[in-house]
mmCIF file of C-alpha atoms and ligand atoms in Angstrom:
data_model
loop_
_atom_site.group_PDB
_atom_site.id
_atom_site.type_symbol
_atom_site.label_atom_id
_atom_site.label_comp_id
_atom_site.label_asym_id
_atom_site.label_seq_id
_atom_site.Cartn_x
_atom_site.Cartn_y
_atom_site.Cartn_z
ATOM 1 C CA UNK A 1 199.339 69.764 152.070
ATOM 2 C CA UNK A 2 195.948 69.335 153.725
ATOM 3 C CA UNK A 3 196.517 72.545 155.666
ATOM 4 C CA UNK A 4 197.456 74.368 152.472
ATOM 5 C CA UNK A 5 194.284 73.156 150.713
ATOM 6 C CA UNK A 6 192.148 74.144 153.713
ATOM 7 C CA UNK A 7 193.720 77.589 153.711
ATOM 8 C CA UNK A 8 193.051 77.966 149.968
ATOM 9 C CA UNK A 9 189.421 76.842 150.427
ATOM 10 C CA UNK A 10 189.009 79.312 153.253
ATOM 11 C CA UNK A 11 190.388 82.108 151.047
ATOM 12 C CA UNK A 12 188.084 81.094 148.170
ATOM 13 C CA UNK A 13 185.054 81.091 150.500
ATOM 14 C CA UNK A 14 185.796 84.513 151.878
ATOM 15 C CA UNK A 15 186.459 85.844 148.366
ATOM 16 C CA UNK A 16 183.046 84.566 147.267
ATOM 17 C CA UNK A 17 181.220 86.140 150.219
ATOM 18 C CA UNK A 18 179.083 89.112 149.128
ATOM 19 C CA UNK A 19 180.926 92.373 149.588
ATOM 20 C CA UNK A 20 178.846 94.865 151.563
ATOM 21 C CA UNK A 21 178.979 98.398 150.186
ATOM 22 C CA UNK A 22 181.361 100.399 152.328
ATOM 23 C CA UNK A 23 180.422 103.845 151.125
ATOM 24 C CA UNK A 24 177.241 105.844 151.508
ATOM 25 C CA UNK A 25 177.039 106.496 147.762
ATOM 26 C CA UNK A 26 177.259 102.788 146.929
ATOM 27 C CA UNK A 27 174.845 101.773 149.673
ATOM 28 C CA UNK A 28 172.231 104.314 148.483
ATOM 29 C CA UNK A 29 172.794 103.722 144.766
ATOM 30 C CA UNK A 30 169.558 103.366 142.822
ATOM 31 C CA UNK A 31 167.549 104.988 145.633
ATOM 32 C CA UNK A 32 168.716 108.551 146.146
ATOM 33 C CA UNK A 33 171.836 110.686 146.027
ATOM 34 C CA UNK A 34 173.723 111.093 149.295
ATOM 35 C CA UNK A 35 175.356 114.466 149.736
ATOM 36 C CA UNK A 36 177.414 116.575 152.073
ATOM 37 C CA UNK A 37 177.836 120.319 152.510
ATOM 38 C CA UNK A 38 181.325 121.704 152.976
ATOM 39 C CA UNK A 39 183.154 124.976 152.713
ATOM 40 C CA UNK A 40 185.735 125.072 149.949
ATOM 41 C CA UNK A 41 188.534 125.408 152.533
ATOM 42 C CA UNK A 42 187.769 121.845 153.680
ATOM 43 C CA UNK A 43 189.189 120.605 150.383
ATOM 44 C CA UNK A 44 192.642 121.843 151.476
ATOM 45 C CA UNK A 45 192.753 118.856 153.820
ATOM 46 C CA UNK A 46 193.511 115.763 151.709
ATOM 47 C CA UNK A 47 191.818 113.416 154.185
ATOM 48 C CA UNK A 48 188.589 115.445 154.096
ATOM 49 C CA UNK A 49 188.717 115.782 150.317
ATOM 50 C CA UNK A 50 189.143 111.999 149.991
ATOM 51 C CA UNK A 51 186.201 111.344 152.308
ATOM 52 C CA UNK A 52 183.959 113.767 150.414
ATOM 53 C CA UNK A 53 184.895 112.262 147.044
ATOM 54 C CA UNK A 54 184.760 108.669 148.240
ATOM 55 C CA UNK A 55 181.538 108.657 150.231
ATOM 56 C CA UNK A 56 179.155 111.096 148.578
ATOM 57 C CA UNK A 57 177.637 111.697 145.176
ATOM 58 C CA UNK A 58 176.243 115.190 145.786
ATOM 59 C CA UNK A 59 177.929 118.339 147.073
ATOM 60 C CA UNK A 60 176.500 121.600 148.456
ATOM 61 C CA UNK A 61 178.573 124.697 149.210
ATOM 62 C CA UNK A 62 177.920 125.546 152.861
ATOM 63 C CA UNK A 63 178.376 129.281 152.213
ATOM 64 C CA UNK A 64 179.994 129.696 148.768
ATOM 65 C CA UNK A 65 176.818 130.106 146.691
ATOM 66 C CA UNK A 66 175.056 132.559 148.982
ATOM 67 C CA UNK A 67 174.511 136.099 147.643
ATOM 68 C CA UNK A 68 176.897 137.631 150.216
ATOM 69 C CA UNK A 69 179.742 135.450 148.911
ATOM 70 C CA UNK A 70 178.936 135.471 145.193
ATOM 71 C CA UNK A 71 177.739 139.052 144.793
ATOM 72 C CA UNK A 72 179.109 141.282 147.558
ATOM 73 C CA UNK A 73 178.651 144.539 145.605
ATOM 74 C CA UNK A 74 176.297 145.462 142.771
ATOM 75 C CA UNK A 75 179.187 145.547 140.294
ATOM 76 C CA UNK A 76 181.201 142.632 141.673
ATOM 77 C CA UNK A 77 180.744 138.882 141.434
ATOM 78 C CA UNK A 78 183.188 136.533 143.198
ATOM 79 C CA UNK A 79 182.853 133.062 141.713
ATOM 80 C CA UNK A 80 186.228 131.530 142.659
ATOM 81 C CA UNK A 81 185.305 129.638 145.904
ATOM 82 C CA UNK A 82 182.110 128.251 144.350
ATOM 83 C CA UNK A 83 183.953 127.368 141.123
ATOM 84 C CA UNK A 84 186.407 125.371 143.201
ATOM 85 C CA UNK A 85 183.600 123.263 144.642
ATOM 86 C CA UNK A 86 181.982 122.824 141.220
ATOM 87 C CA UNK A 87 185.287 121.681 139.701
ATOM 88 C CA UNK A 88 185.857 119.265 142.592
ATOM 89 C CA UNK A 89 182.380 117.796 142.174
ATOM 90 C CA UNK A 90 182.808 117.410 138.413
ATOM 91 C CA UNK A 91 186.227 115.806 138.889
ATOM 92 C CA UNK A 92 184.811 113.176 141.245
ATOM 93 C CA UNK A 93 181.533 112.283 139.563
ATOM 94 C CA UNK A 94 179.457 114.226 142.085
ATOM 95 C CA UNK A 95 176.362 116.350 141.424
ATOM 96 C CA UNK A 96 176.560 119.975 142.573
ATOM 97 C CA UNK A 97 173.707 121.740 144.372
ATOM 98 C CA UNK A 98 173.488 125.565 144.406
ATOM 99 C CA UNK A 99 172.480 126.981 147.811
ATOM 100 C CA UNK A 100 170.914 129.567 147.595
ATOM 101 C CA UNK A 101 169.715 132.331 145.235
ATOM 102 C CA UNK A 102 167.313 134.197 147.530
ATOM 103 C CA UNK A 103 167.518 134.257 151.341
ATOM 104 C CA UNK A 104 166.975 136.831 154.086
ATOM 105 C CA UNK A 105 170.383 135.986 155.618
ATOM 106 C CA UNK A 106 173.837 136.274 154.022
ATOM 107 C CA UNK A 107 172.479 138.704 151.423
ATOM 108 C CA UNK A 108 173.988 142.185 151.112
ATOM 109 C CA UNK A 109 171.653 144.987 152.188
ATOM 110 C CA UNK A 110 171.985 146.767 148.807
ATOM 111 C CA UNK A 111 169.832 144.093 147.141
ATOM 112 C CA UNK A 112 166.612 145.378 148.694
ATOM 113 C CA UNK A 113 167.385 148.411 150.899
ATOM 114 C CA UNK A 114 168.689 151.939 150.537
ATOM 115 C CA UNK A 115 171.485 153.410 152.654
ATOM 116 C CA UNK A 116 168.968 154.322 155.375
ATOM 117 C CA UNK A 117 167.683 150.739 155.572
ATOM 118 C CA UNK A 118 164.416 151.597 153.820
ATOM 119 C CA UNK A 119 163.029 149.270 151.124
ATOM 120 C CA UNK A 120 164.168 150.163 147.612
ATOM 121 C CA UNK A 121 161.434 150.760 145.012
ATOM 122 C CA UNK A 122 159.966 147.414 143.879
ATOM 123 C CA UNK A 123 161.336 147.754 140.336
ATOM 124 C CA UNK A 124 164.897 148.256 141.637
ATOM 125 C CA UNK A 125 164.808 145.301 144.046
ATOM 126 C CA UNK A 126 163.224 143.127 141.387
ATOM 127 C CA UNK A 127 165.939 144.069 138.915
ATOM 128 C CA UNK A 128 168.604 143.150 141.499
ATOM 129 C CA UNK A 129 166.962 139.761 142.118
ATOM 130 C CA UNK A 130 166.572 139.039 138.392
ATOM 131 C CA UNK A 131 170.107 140.171 137.526
ATOM 132 C CA UNK A 132 171.597 138.089 140.329
ATOM 133 C CA UNK A 133 169.756 134.937 139.320
ATOM 134 C CA UNK A 134 170.535 135.389 135.623
ATOM 135 C CA UNK A 135 174.232 136.050 136.248
ATOM 136 C CA UNK A 136 174.762 133.273 138.808
ATOM 137 C CA UNK A 137 172.776 130.563 137.036
ATOM 138 C CA UNK A 138 174.281 131.678 133.732
ATOM 139 C CA UNK A 139 177.801 131.337 135.128
ATOM 140 C CA UNK A 140 177.194 127.793 136.400
ATOM 141 C CA UNK A 141 174.931 126.634 133.563
ATOM 142 C CA UNK A 142 175.307 122.914 132.873
ATOM 143 C CA UNK A 143 177.492 122.375 135.958
ATOM 144 C CA UNK A 144 174.887 122.509 138.732
ATOM 145 C CA UNK A 145 172.165 119.883 139.125
ATOM 146 C CA UNK A 146 169.700 122.191 140.842
ATOM 147 C CA UNK A 147 169.224 125.321 142.928
ATOM 148 C CA UNK A 148 167.633 126.224 146.243
ATOM 149 C CA UNK A 149 165.930 129.104 144.453
ATOM 150 C CA UNK A 150 164.353 130.484 147.613
ATOM 151 C CA UNK A 151 165.416 129.594 151.137
ATOM 152 C CA UNK A 152 163.432 129.952 154.372
ATOM 153 C CA UNK A 153 160.726 132.348 153.150
ATOM 154 C CA UNK A 154 158.044 130.974 155.483
ATOM 155 C CA UNK A 155 157.196 132.376 158.903
ATOM 156 C CA UNK A 156 157.801 130.468 162.137
ATOM 157 C CA UNK A 157 154.661 131.959 163.674
ATOM 158 C CA UNK A 158 152.552 129.300 165.412
ATOM 159 C CA UNK A 159 149.472 131.453 164.685
ATOM 160 C CA UNK A 160 147.684 129.841 161.726
ATOM 161 C CA UNK A 161 146.162 133.251 160.914
ATOM 162 C CA UNK A 162 149.608 134.870 160.476
ATOM 163 C CA UNK A 163 150.756 135.550 156.881
ATOM 164 C CA UNK A 164 152.618 132.565 155.418
ATOM 165 C CA UNK A 165 155.700 134.567 154.414
ATOM 166 C CA UNK A 166 158.083 135.908 157.034
ATOM 167 C CA UNK A 167 158.892 139.574 157.200
ATOM 168 C CA UNK A 168 162.087 139.994 155.150
ATOM 169 C CA UNK A 169 163.924 142.663 153.136
ATOM 170 C CA UNK A 170 162.925 141.003 149.830
ATOM 171 C CA UNK A 171 159.262 140.854 150.816
ATOM 172 C CA UNK A 172 159.227 144.436 152.103
ATOM 173 C CA UNK A 173 160.785 145.660 148.854
ATOM 174 C CA UNK A 174 159.193 143.479 146.181
ATOM 175 C CA UNK A 175 156.038 142.201 147.844
ATOM 176 C CA UNK A 176 154.602 138.724 148.403
ATOM 177 C CA UNK A 177 155.348 137.659 144.840
ATOM 178 C CA UNK A 178 159.134 137.762 145.335
ATOM 179 C CA UNK A 179 159.115 133.961 145.634
ATOM 180 C CA UNK A 180 157.242 133.531 142.342
ATOM 181 C CA UNK A 181 159.492 136.133 140.709
ATOM 182 C CA UNK A 182 162.577 134.186 141.789
ATOM 183 C CA UNK A 183 161.256 130.888 140.397
ATOM 184 C CA UNK A 184 160.278 132.523 137.096
ATOM 185 C CA UNK A 185 163.743 134.102 136.782
ATOM 186 C CA UNK A 186 165.452 130.819 137.652
ATOM 187 C CA UNK A 187 163.519 128.869 135.032
ATOM 188 C CA UNK A 188 164.335 131.532 132.425
ATOM 189 C CA UNK A 189 168.039 131.514 133.362
ATOM 190 C CA UNK A 190 168.513 127.742 133.026
ATOM 191 C CA UNK A 191 165.504 125.630 132.002
ATOM 192 C CA UNK A 192 167.579 122.445 132.438
ATOM 193 C CA UNK A 193 168.456 123.051 136.102
ATOM 194 C CA UNK A 194 166.249 121.629 138.843
ATOM 195 C CA UNK A 195 164.503 124.241 140.998
ATOM 196 C CA UNK A 196 163.869 123.771 144.721
ATOM 197 C CA UNK A 197 162.115 125.559 147.582
ATOM 198 C CA UNK A 198 164.131 124.938 150.777
ATOM 199 C CA UNK A 199 163.122 125.491 154.421
ATOM 200 C CA UNK A 200 163.408 124.173 158.000
ATOM 201 C CA UNK A 201 160.697 122.710 160.251
ATOM 202 C CA UNK A 202 158.400 122.216 157.253
ATOM 203 C CA UNK A 203 157.878 118.564 158.164
ATOM 204 C CA UNK A 204 155.535 119.608 160.969
ATOM 205 C CA UNK A 205 152.288 121.590 160.974
ATOM 206 C CA UNK A 206 151.611 124.477 160.909
ATOM 207 C CA UNK A 207 154.717 125.256 158.802
ATOM 208 C CA UNK A 208 154.142 122.148 156.683
ATOM 209 C CA UNK A 209 150.738 123.494 155.655
ATOM 210 C CA UNK A 210 152.272 126.857 154.840
ATOM 211 C CA UNK A 211 154.842 125.108 152.620
ATOM 212 C CA UNK A 212 152.137 123.102 150.876
ATOM 213 C CA UNK A 213 150.132 126.291 150.227
ATOM 214 C CA UNK A 214 153.197 128.037 148.830
ATOM 215 C CA UNK A 215 154.105 125.111 146.547
ATOM 216 C CA UNK A 216 150.533 124.804 145.275
ATOM 217 C CA UNK A 217 150.299 128.543 144.611
ATOM 218 C CA UNK A 218 153.567 128.500 142.642
ATOM 219 C CA UNK A 219 152.353 125.571 140.569
ATOM 220 C CA UNK A 220 148.944 127.202 140.063
ATOM 221 C CA UNK A 221 150.798 130.222 138.665
ATOM 222 C CA UNK A 222 152.390 127.918 136.091
ATOM 223 C CA UNK A 223 155.822 127.941 137.721
ATOM 224 C CA UNK A 224 158.116 124.935 137.868
ATOM 225 C CA UNK A 225 159.156 123.650 141.297
ATOM 226 C CA UNK A 226 160.873 120.274 141.015
ATOM 227 C CA UNK A 227 161.429 119.481 144.661
ATOM 228 C CA UNK A 228 161.026 120.778 148.158
ATOM 229 C CA UNK A 229 164.073 120.774 150.406
ATOM 230 C CA UNK A 230 163.243 119.643 153.918
ATOM 231 C CA UNK A 231 166.351 120.826 155.751
ATOM 232 C CA UNK A 232 166.356 118.184 158.479
ATOM 233 C CA UNK A 233 168.124 120.012 161.328
ATOM 234 C CA UNK A 234 166.757 117.469 163.744
ATOM 235 C CA UNK A 235 167.404 116.127 167.236
ATOM 236 C CA UNK A 236 167.380 112.729 168.938
ATOM 237 C CA UNK A 237 163.628 112.749 169.586
ATOM 238 C CA UNK A 238 162.297 115.515 167.353
ATOM 239 C CA UNK A 239 160.518 115.246 164.993
ATOM 240 C CA UNK A 240 159.164 111.714 165.315
ATOM 241 C CA UNK A 241 159.362 109.457 162.273
ATOM 242 C CA UNK A 242 155.578 109.395 161.610
ATOM 243 C CA UNK A 243 155.732 113.195 161.233
ATOM 244 C CA UNK A 244 158.518 112.899 158.650
ATOM 245 C CA UNK A 245 156.667 110.058 156.898
ATOM 246 C CA UNK A 246 153.468 112.095 156.668
ATOM 247 C CA UNK A 247 155.271 115.208 155.411
ATOM 248 C CA UNK A 248 157.050 113.353 152.606
ATOM 249 C CA UNK A 249 153.744 111.784 151.547
ATOM 250 C CA UNK A 250 151.982 115.176 151.644
ATOM 251 C CA UNK A 251 154.654 116.840 149.493
ATOM 252 C CA UNK A 252 154.523 113.946 147.015
ATOM 253 C CA UNK A 253 150.735 114.374 146.813
ATOM 254 C CA UNK A 254 151.296 118.071 146.008
ATOM 255 C CA UNK A 255 153.348 117.018 142.993
ATOM 256 C CA UNK A 256 156.896 117.731 144.161
ATOM 257 C CA UNK A 257 159.767 115.442 144.965
ATOM 258 C CA UNK A 258 161.560 115.775 148.292
ATOM 259 C CA UNK A 259 165.178 116.190 149.258
ATOM 260 C CA UNK A 260 166.465 116.160 152.799
ATOM 261 C CA UNK A 261 168.935 118.980 152.297
ATOM 262 C CA UNK A 262 170.695 119.807 155.588
ATOM 263 C CA UNK A 263 170.469 116.717 157.752
ATOM 264 C CA UNK A 264 172.117 116.583 161.165
ATOM 265 C CA UNK A 265 171.100 115.074 164.492
ATOM 266 C CA UNK A 266 171.720 117.506 167.357
ATOM 267 C CA UNK A 267 172.586 115.753 170.636
ATOM 268 C CA UNK A 268 172.744 118.860 172.824
ATOM 269 C CA UNK A 269 169.791 120.520 174.486
ATOM 270 C CA UNK A 270 169.109 123.872 172.844
ATOM 271 C CA UNK A 271 168.644 126.932 174.996
ATOM 272 C CA UNK A 272 165.000 127.549 175.573
ATOM 273 C CA UNK A 273 163.917 124.102 174.355
ATOM 274 C CA UNK A 274 163.023 120.859 176.081
ATOM 275 C CA UNK A 275 165.795 118.283 176.550
ATOM 276 C CA UNK A 276 166.630 116.473 173.315
ATOM 277 C CA UNK A 277 168.642 113.734 174.944
ATOM 278 C CA UNK A 278 166.839 112.850 178.128
ATOM 279 C CA UNK A 279 170.268 112.942 179.793
ATOM 280 C CA UNK A 280 170.681 114.640 183.134
ATOM 281 C CA UNK A 281 173.451 117.188 182.655
ATOM 282 C CA UNK A 282 175.485 119.199 185.073
ATOM 283 C CA UNK A 283 176.555 121.671 182.399
ATOM 284 C CA UNK A 284 173.158 122.149 180.908
ATOM 285 C CA UNK A 285 173.990 123.910 177.688
ATOM 286 C CA UNK A 286 177.442 122.469 176.922
ATOM 287 C CA UNK A 287 177.221 119.017 178.478
ATOM 288 C CA UNK A 288 179.672 117.174 176.226
ATOM 289 C CA UNK A 289 182.602 119.576 176.143
ATOM 290 C CA UNK A 290 184.936 116.701 176.997
ATOM 291 C CA UNK A 291 183.434 114.165 174.600
ATOM 292 C CA UNK A 292 180.139 112.570 173.697
ATOM 293 C CA UNK A 293 179.175 109.577 175.894
ATOM 294 C CA UNK A 294 178.809 106.214 174.088
ATOM 295 C CA UNK A 295 175.176 105.941 175.194
ATOM 296 C CA UNK A 296 174.357 109.182 173.372
ATOM 297 C CA UNK A 297 176.289 108.088 170.273
ATOM 298 C CA UNK A 298 174.307 104.828 170.297
ATOM 299 C CA UNK A 299 170.998 106.711 170.584
ATOM 300 C CA UNK A 300 172.104 108.928 167.707
ATOM 301 C CA UNK A 301 172.987 105.884 165.590
ATOM 302 C CA UNK A 302 169.529 104.406 166.186
ATOM 303 C CA UNK A 303 167.950 107.734 165.306
ATOM 304 C CA UNK A 304 169.897 108.017 162.027
ATOM 305 C CA UNK A 305 168.916 104.432 161.146
ATOM 306 C CA UNK A 306 165.222 105.177 161.774
ATOM 307 C CA UNK A 307 165.399 108.278 159.587
ATOM 308 C CA UNK A 308 167.203 106.553 156.707
ATOM 309 C CA UNK A 309 164.755 103.637 156.824
ATOM 310 C CA UNK A 310 161.996 106.233 156.468
ATOM 311 C CA UNK A 311 163.774 107.846 153.458
ATOM 312 C CA UNK A 312 164.192 104.417 151.843
ATOM 313 C CA UNK A 313 160.455 103.730 152.276
ATOM 314 C CA UNK A 314 159.846 106.900 150.257
ATOM 315 C CA UNK A 315 162.455 106.073 147.632
ATOM 316 C CA UNK A 316 160.186 107.142 144.761
ATOM 317 C CA UNK A 317 159.790 110.610 146.279
ATOM 318 C CA UNK A 318 163.087 111.257 148.058
ATOM 319 C CA UNK A 319 165.755 112.105 145.490
ATOM 320 C CA UNK A 320 168.636 113.238 147.701
ATOM 321 C CA UNK A 321 169.726 113.179 151.335
ATOM 322 C CA UNK A 322 172.453 115.720 152.132
ATOM 323 C CA UNK A 323 174.201 115.980 155.500
ATOM 324 C CA UNK A 324 174.969 119.537 156.645
ATOM 325 C CA UNK A 325 178.700 119.090 157.099
ATOM 326 C CA UNK A 326 181.234 116.307 156.880
ATOM 327 C CA UNK A 327 182.471 115.807 160.434
ATOM 328 C CA UNK A 328 181.602 116.868 163.965
ATOM 329 C CA UNK A 329 184.525 119.296 164.061
ATOM 330 C CA UNK A 330 183.074 121.811 161.659
ATOM 331 C CA UNK A 331 179.314 121.652 162.168
ATOM 332 C CA UNK A 332 177.453 124.968 162.435
ATOM 333 C CA UNK A 333 175.887 123.547 165.635
ATOM 334 C CA UNK A 334 179.225 124.009 167.448
ATOM 335 C CA UNK A 335 178.731 127.774 167.057
ATOM 336 C CA UNK A 336 175.060 128.057 167.924
ATOM 337 C CA UNK A 337 175.793 129.862 171.197
ATOM 338 C CA UNK A 338 179.460 130.916 170.871
ATOM 339 C CA UNK A 339 181.884 129.648 172.019
ATOM 340 C CA UNK A 340 179.979 126.356 172.116
ATOM 341 C CA UNK A 341 178.369 124.005 172.648
ATOM 342 C CA UNK A 342 180.515 121.084 171.522
ATOM 343 C CA UNK A 343 178.068 119.173 169.375
ATOM 344 C CA UNK A 344 178.324 115.796 167.642
ATOM 345 C CA UNK A 345 175.661 115.835 164.938
ATOM 346 C CA UNK A 346 177.301 114.071 161.953
ATOM 347 C CA UNK A 347 178.620 110.681 160.854
ATOM 348 C CA UNK A 348 182.363 111.206 161.387
ATOM 349 C CA UNK A 349 184.221 112.557 164.419
ATOM 350 C CA UNK A 350 186.332 115.703 164.209
ATOM 351 C CA UNK A 351 189.312 113.332 163.683
ATOM 352 C CA UNK A 352 187.455 111.744 160.770
ATOM 353 C CA UNK A 353 186.845 108.483 162.618
ATOM 354 C CA UNK A 354 183.580 106.798 161.592
ATOM 355 C CA UNK A 355 180.914 107.042 164.308
ATOM 356 C CA UNK A 356 178.328 104.409 165.241
ATOM 357 C CA UNK A 357 175.847 106.518 163.243
ATOM 358 C CA UNK A 358 177.758 105.805 160.009
ATOM 359 C CA UNK A 359 177.518 102.035 160.472
ATOM 360 C CA UNK A 360 173.832 102.411 161.346
ATOM 361 C CA UNK A 361 173.119 104.414 158.174
ATOM 362 C CA UNK A 362 175.014 101.927 155.984
ATOM 363 C CA UNK A 363 173.083 99.127 157.618
ATOM 364 C CA UNK A 364 169.739 100.890 157.083
ATOM 365 C CA UNK A 365 170.583 101.370 153.407
ATOM 366 C CA UNK A 366 171.431 97.690 152.838
HETATM 367 O O1 G3I B 401 183.940 134.158 156.767
HETATM 368 C C1 G3I B 401 183.888 134.792 158.055
HETATM 369 C C2 G3I B 401 185.259 134.921 158.618
HETATM 370 O O2 G3I B 401 186.015 135.798 157.807
HETATM 371 C C3 G3I B 401 185.158 135.461 160.061
HETATM 372 O O3 G3I B 401 186.438 135.478 160.647
HETATM 373 C C4 G3I B 401 184.240 134.583 160.899
HETATM 374 C C5 G3I B 401 184.043 135.143 162.306
HETATM 375 O O4 G3I B 401 182.860 134.674 162.896
HETATM 376 O O5 G3I B 401 182.991 134.514 160.268
HETATM 377 C C6 G3I B 401 183.047 133.948 158.978
HETATM 378 O O6 G3I B 401 181.755 133.873 158.423
HETATM 379 C C7 G3I B 401 180.894 132.925 159.016
HETATM 380 C C8 G3I B 401 180.492 131.919 157.910
HETATM 381 O O7 G3I B 401 179.529 131.021 158.425
HETATM 382 C C9 G3I B 401 181.691 131.105 157.423
HETATM 383 O O8 G3I B 401 182.264 130.404 158.483
HETATM 384 C C10 G3I B 401 179.680 133.639 159.545
HETATM 385 O O9 G3I B 401 180.052 134.452 160.652
HETATM 386 C C11 G3I B 401 178.650 132.643 159.975
HETATM 387 O O10 G3I B 401 177.448 133.356 160.280
HETATM 388 C C12 G3I B 401 178.351 131.675 158.830
HETATM 389 O O11 G3I B 401 177.431 130.741 159.321
HETATM 390 C C13 G3I B 401 176.746 129.992 158.350
HETATM 391 C C14 G3I B 401 175.255 130.226 158.515
HETATM 392 O O12 G3I B 401 174.541 129.410 157.605
HETATM 393 C C15 G3I B 401 174.876 131.685 158.264
HETATM 394 O O13 G3I B 401 173.558 131.894 158.587
HETATM 395 C C16 G3I B 401 177.064 128.519 158.558
HETATM 396 O O14 G3I B 401 178.438 128.277 158.227
HETATM 397 C C17 G3I B 401 176.175 127.651 157.677
HETATM 398 O O15 G3I B 401 176.331 126.306 158.049
HETATM 399 C C18 G3I B 401 174.715 128.045 157.889
HETATM 400 O O16 G3I B 401 173.937 127.272 157.029
HETATM 401 C C19 G3I B 401 172.525 127.457 157.132
HETATM 402 C C20 G3I B 401 171.955 127.242 155.739
HETATM 403 O O17 G3I B 401 172.592 128.109 154.812
HETATM 404 C C21 G3I B 401 170.449 127.463 155.723
HETATM 405 N N1 G3I B 401 169.800 126.645 156.726
HETATM 406 C C22 G3I B 401 170.323 126.740 158.065
HETATM 407 C C23 G3I B 401 171.817 126.455 158.066
HETATM 408 C C24 G3I B 401 172.385 126.474 159.476
HETATM 409 O O18 G3I B 401 172.283 127.741 160.051
#
């Protein structure tokens, strides 16, 4: 009898113990949305679909909303793969993010160039940009939280005297105001949708200052920019947390909110860059073909925890943190220098096992 009572008491105690949130969306609730980017084909796998629906409250199409997918020919729109993601998000209480309306990659040449590769007349390119934005945002009206209106327009030049905008087909055709034109068209197409400017490496000067100038100039022109997307394709030691801290504060001071839109933590040294891991490697550019060592996974977990603690500190500014992919098996980083390297940048393994980084993120969010 005594044993039975003790067992009951033990059960009651454990039942009363606080239940720690086991999902990213629950752990981040009230702070920011946590998202993932997938291709619609990932939803064919029930285990992946369950993980996406169970863990995240925001969804980005990794390729489905890009002009090349949605609008391959002037007279043809192909909405089905993006619609599938939008329906999945709606069915699972997730917010959908549209990526992206205007980008120099994954955009058919006919948007801004003639058959000889020369820029189309400004009026023609502008009409293509406006028509695309009106048709795409019109199609998804009310079903997409916000749009990366323009992606990666800023130059990577380290020369502070270089023009802020990169050379691109849209810029050559329309001129420097193509960014402003895109934001004006996006606001007109769906005034209720959030509008974002999205780019990489904008946490660090000099690109951060270029981003700030661009955002201020758009606002000075009376255009609405709700948030800046800091992509967050980062590595174990780069950028350091104070740099991220300072960038978020600077964007907040410029009057925009911040989303981390494409987060991953690369553990493999990139060609032409300094070592990201500090590990001596025999196979310099594909060191972890046979698996990622525990010591590297632990360093990655600590890195993710540091970054999420930083995002939590800026909870009034940071509105969403989206990981660029679901699991290590399908990250774009595995194809950076085909056929490899084998990279391990995300929170689940290719077999959908949780990594130390997942526990570290959940812990940082508690
Ligand atoms: O769909 C074709 C398929 O038919 C073909 O057999 C295969 C052969 O290579 O290619 C497939 O297309 C690939 C597509 O991903 C879908 O898998 C493209 O070659 C490949 O270039 C494309 O890569 C995407 C990349 O953007 C394009 O620049 C990545 O998946 C996607 O993760 C990546 O995402 C970008 C963001 O949009 C912007 N920020 C940087 C980020 C990483 O590069």
